[in-house]
Amino acid sequence: MNDILRYECKIELLNCTKSLIFTGEKNFKPYANDCLCKVIDYLTDEEWMKRKLAIDIVYTLLFYCKEEVLPDKDNFMDFLEMLKDDPVNEVKEVCLQTLNYIDECDPNKAEEEEEDNMLMGMEDENELKNKQNSGNKKAESNKKKKKKNKNENI
């Protein structure tokens, strides 16, 4: 009987934590890191509902307190990477949603993608210049041939 009560209490506490974050929104920021530290333990819990709720809380913290939570993402990213292959679909779906949101929010990732795009753009630009140069050379060569043919015909 005690085990059932402990199980239900922990689930209710996780639900309450999520509700507090929703209710407090931006006012919850001072407590975000402490909350995250407490919730990380539940990402590896045997019970799938606790894992799912812990991921929900991580997502909610990211949504309302991303400036506080994103710098510490190394503390929970490995767990989320493991949980994206969780056998329980509910856990897997929430985890993938959270990972996608992290990708959208992460300024470092956005900068890397921007740099990659710039490099790709530069490569495309260089290819375009090379094509233009080769096209110009062909055009000059054709002009020379036409002049030469005109001179020969005269």
mmCIF file of C-alpha atoms in Angstrom:
data_model
loop_
_atom_site.group_PDB
_atom_site.id
_atom_site.type_symbol
_atom_site.label_atom_id
_atom_site.label_comp_id
_atom_site.label_asym_id
_atom_site.label_seq_id
_atom_site.Cartn_x
_atom_site.Cartn_y
_atom_site.Cartn_z
ATOM 1 C CA MET A 1 0.000 0.000 0.000
ATOM 2 C CA ASN A 2 2.831 2.417 0.837
ATOM 3 C CA ASP A 3 4.398 1.902 -2.582
ATOM 4 C CA ILE A 4 1.156 2.844 -4.318
ATOM 5 C CA LEU A 5 0.861 6.010 -2.245
ATOM 6 C CA ARG A 6 4.469 6.980 -2.962
ATOM 7 C CA TYR A 7 3.925 6.364 -6.666
ATOM 8 C CA GLU A 8 0.787 8.486 -6.790
ATOM 9 C CA CYS A 9 2.327 11.220 -4.639
ATOM 10 C CA LYS A 10 5.316 11.553 -6.922
ATOM 11 C CA ILE A 11 3.124 11.764 -9.987
ATOM 12 C CA GLU A 12 0.945 14.368 -8.304
ATOM 13 C CA LEU A 13 4.023 16.350 -7.263
ATOM 14 C CA LEU A 14 5.277 16.324 -10.852
ATOM 15 C CA ASN A 15 1.864 17.476 -12.067
ATOM 16 C CA CYS A 16 1.836 20.226 -9.436
ATOM 17 C CA THR A 17 5.314 21.345 -10.474
ATOM 18 C CA LYS A 18 4.172 21.613 -14.080
ATOM 19 C CA SER A 19 1.101 23.576 -12.951
ATOM 20 C CA LEU A 20 3.250 25.947 -10.912
ATOM 21 C CA ILE A 21 5.398 26.684 -13.941
ATOM 22 C CA PHE A 22 2.294 27.317 -16.087
ATOM 23 C CA THR A 23 0.786 29.549 -13.445
ATOM 24 C CA GLY A 24 3.956 31.458 -12.648
ATOM 25 C CA GLU A 25 5.190 31.691 -16.235
ATOM 26 C CA LYS A 26 7.967 34.313 -16.279
ATOM 27 C CA ASN A 27 7.795 34.659 -12.475
ATOM 28 C CA PHE A 28 9.075 31.098 -12.200
ATOM 29 C CA LYS A 29 12.463 32.032 -13.717
ATOM 30 C CA PRO A 30 14.350 32.317 -10.383
ATOM 31 C CA TYR A 31 13.375 28.715 -9.602
ATOM 32 C CA ALA A 32 13.913 27.211 -13.048
ATOM 33 C CA ASN A 33 17.378 25.738 -12.502
ATOM 34 C CA ASP A 34 16.519 24.280 -9.107
ATOM 35 C CA CYS A 35 13.399 22.730 -10.547
ATOM 36 C CA LEU A 36 15.338 21.340 -13.487
ATOM 37 C CA CYS A 37 17.873 19.705 -11.164
ATOM 38 C CA LYS A 38 15.081 17.966 -9.256
ATOM 39 C CA VAL A 39 13.251 16.823 -12.382
ATOM 40 C CA ILE A 40 16.287 15.346 -14.142
ATOM 41 C CA ASP A 41 16.205 12.358 -11.764
ATOM 42 C CA TYR A 42 12.765 11.442 -13.049
ATOM 43 C CA LEU A 43 13.951 11.268 -16.666
ATOM 44 C CA THR A 44 15.387 7.837 -15.853
ATOM 45 C CA ASP A 45 12.577 6.596 -13.621
ATOM 46 C CA GLU A 46 11.232 3.076 -14.160
ATOM 47 C CA GLU A 47 7.658 4.340 -14.432
ATOM 48 C CA TRP A 48 6.865 5.711 -17.884
ATOM 49 C CA MET A 49 4.387 8.278 -16.525
ATOM 50 C CA LYS A 50 7.088 9.884 -14.387
ATOM 51 C CA ARG A 51 9.462 10.010 -17.377
ATOM 52 C CA LYS A 52 6.750 11.612 -19.484
ATOM 53 C CA LEU A 53 5.895 14.177 -16.825
ATOM 54 C CA ALA A 54 9.571 14.987 -16.311
ATOM 55 C CA ILE A 55 9.946 15.642 -20.044
ATOM 56 C CA ASP A 56 6.763 17.763 -19.952
ATOM 57 C CA ILE A 57 8.331 19.829 -17.179
ATOM 58 C CA VAL A 58 11.584 20.242 -19.112
ATOM 59 C CA TYR A 59 9.574 21.422 -22.133
ATOM 60 C CA THR A 60 7.528 23.811 -20.006
ATOM 61 C CA LEU A 61 10.666 25.208 -18.377
ATOM 62 C CA LEU A 62 12.184 25.714 -21.812
ATOM 63 C CA PHE A 63 9.051 27.490 -22.989
ATOM 64 C CA TYR A 64 8.777 29.927 -20.087
ATOM 65 C CA CYS A 65 12.376 30.136 -18.849
ATOM 66 C CA LYS A 66 14.558 29.321 -21.854
ATOM 67 C CA GLU A 67 17.247 31.894 -20.985
ATOM 68 C CA GLU A 68 17.760 30.151 -17.656
ATOM 69 C CA VAL A 69 17.438 26.557 -18.853
ATOM 70 C CA LEU A 70 19.151 26.448 -22.271
ATOM 71 C CA PRO A 71 22.660 27.172 -20.932
ATOM 72 C CA ASP A 72 22.304 24.037 -18.769
ATOM 73 C CA LYS A 73 20.961 21.825 -21.536
ATOM 74 C CA ASP A 74 24.031 19.588 -21.347
ATOM 75 C CA ASN A 75 22.644 18.338 -18.035
ATOM 76 C CA PHE A 76 19.567 16.798 -19.674
ATOM 77 C CA MET A 77 20.265 16.380 -23.400
ATOM 78 C CA ASP A 78 21.811 12.915 -23.030
ATOM 79 C CA PHE A 79 18.716 11.726 -21.196
ATOM 80 C CA LEU A 80 16.425 13.154 -23.858
ATOM 81 C CA GLU A 81 18.501 11.556 -26.608
ATOM 82 C CA MET A 82 18.013 8.182 -24.883
ATOM 83 C CA LEU A 83 14.314 8.759 -24.299
ATOM 84 C CA LYS A 84 13.553 9.472 -27.941
ATOM 85 C CA ASP A 85 13.819 5.684 -28.392
ATOM 86 C CA ASP A 86 11.700 4.894 -25.333
ATOM 87 C CA PRO A 87 9.421 1.857 -25.790
ATOM 88 C CA VAL A 88 6.396 3.861 -24.594
ATOM 89 C CA ASN A 89 4.959 6.020 -27.396
ATOM 90 C CA GLU A 90 3.740 8.764 -25.075
ATOM 91 C CA VAL A 91 7.252 9.258 -23.706
ATOM 92 C CA LYS A 92 8.803 9.106 -27.164
ATOM 93 C CA GLU A 93 6.402 11.685 -28.648
ATOM 94 C CA VAL A 94 6.887 14.199 -25.842
ATOM 95 C CA CYS A 95 10.630 13.699 -26.013
ATOM 96 C CA LEU A 96 10.785 14.310 -29.771
ATOM 97 C CA GLN A 97 8.626 17.405 -29.377
ATOM 98 C CA THR A 98 10.992 18.699 -26.686
ATOM 99 C CA LEU A 99 14.092 17.980 -28.768
ATOM 100 C CA ASN A 100 12.554 19.814 -31.735
ATOM 101 C CA TYR A 101 11.749 22.780 -29.533
ATOM 102 C CA ILE A 102 15.317 22.843 -28.221
ATOM 103 C CA ASP A 103 16.584 22.912 -31.808
ATOM 104 C CA GLU A 104 14.307 25.863 -32.567
ATOM 105 C CA CYS A 105 15.351 27.770 -29.447
ATOM 106 C CA ASP A 106 19.068 27.064 -29.370
ATOM 107 C CA PRO A 107 20.904 30.201 -30.563
ATOM 108 C CA ASN A 108 24.139 28.234 -31.035
ATOM 109 C CA LYS A 109 22.431 25.846 -33.393
ATOM 110 C CA ALA A 110 20.857 28.738 -35.302
ATOM 111 C CA GLU A 111 24.285 30.377 -35.667
ATOM 112 C CA GLU A 112 25.804 27.108 -36.885
ATOM 113 C CA GLU A 113 23.017 26.683 -39.436
ATOM 114 C CA GLU A 114 23.443 30.286 -40.548
ATOM 115 C CA GLU A 115 27.182 29.743 -40.977
ATOM 116 C CA ASP A 116 26.527 26.545 -42.924
ATOM 117 C CA ASN A 117 24.040 28.368 -45.128
ATOM 118 C CA MET A 118 26.528 31.173 -45.682
ATOM 119 C CA LEU A 119 29.217 28.670 -46.632
ATOM 120 C CA MET A 120 26.798 26.930 -48.961
ATOM 121 C CA GLY A 121 25.848 30.291 -50.413
ATOM 122 C CA MET A 122 29.500 31.153 -50.935
ATOM 123 C CA GLU A 123 30.086 27.825 -52.673
ATOM 124 C CA ASP A 124 27.042 28.440 -54.869
ATOM 125 C CA GLU A 125 28.263 31.969 -55.555
ATOM 126 C CA ASN A 126 31.723 30.671 -56.479
ATOM 127 C CA GLU A 127 30.182 28.077 -58.772
ATOM 128 C CA LEU A 128 28.089 30.799 -60.393
ATOM 129 C CA LYS A 129 31.153 33.005 -60.887
ATOM 130 C CA ASN A 130 33.066 30.080 -62.368
ATOM 131 C CA LYS A 131 30.206 29.398 -64.771
ATOM 132 C CA GLN A 132 30.022 33.066 -65.667
ATOM 133 C CA ASN A 133 33.787 33.197 -66.212
ATOM 134 C CA SER A 134 33.731 30.113 -68.389
ATOM 135 C CA GLY A 135 30.743 31.555 -70.253
ATOM 136 C CA ASN A 136 32.611 34.844 -70.757
ATOM 137 C CA LYS A 137 35.681 32.987 -71.996
ATOM 138 C CA LYS A 138 33.553 31.046 -74.461
ATOM 139 C CA ALA A 139 31.895 34.256 -75.629
ATOM 140 C CA GLU A 140 35.311 35.932 -76.104
ATOM 141 C CA SER A 141 36.574 32.884 -77.936
ATOM 142 C CA ASN A 142 33.514 32.944 -80.215
ATOM 143 C CA LYS A 143 34.028 36.685 -80.885
ATOM 144 C CA LYS A 144 37.661 36.062 -81.824
ATOM 145 C CA LYS A 145 36.634 33.258 -84.149
ATOM 146 C CA LYS A 146 34.012 35.472 -85.803
ATOM 147 C CA LYS A 147 36.563 38.289 -86.257
ATOM 148 C CA LYS A 148 39.065 35.855 -87.661
ATOM 149 C CA ASN A 149 36.450 34.484 -90.076
ATOM 150 C CA LYS A 150 35.485 38.013 -91.147
ATOM 151 C CA ASN A 151 39.136 38.938 -91.733
ATOM 152 C CA GLU A 152 39.649 35.792 -93.803
ATOM 153 C CA ASN A 153 36.542 36.472 -95.864
ATOM 154 C CA ILE A 154 37.660 40.008 -96.693
#
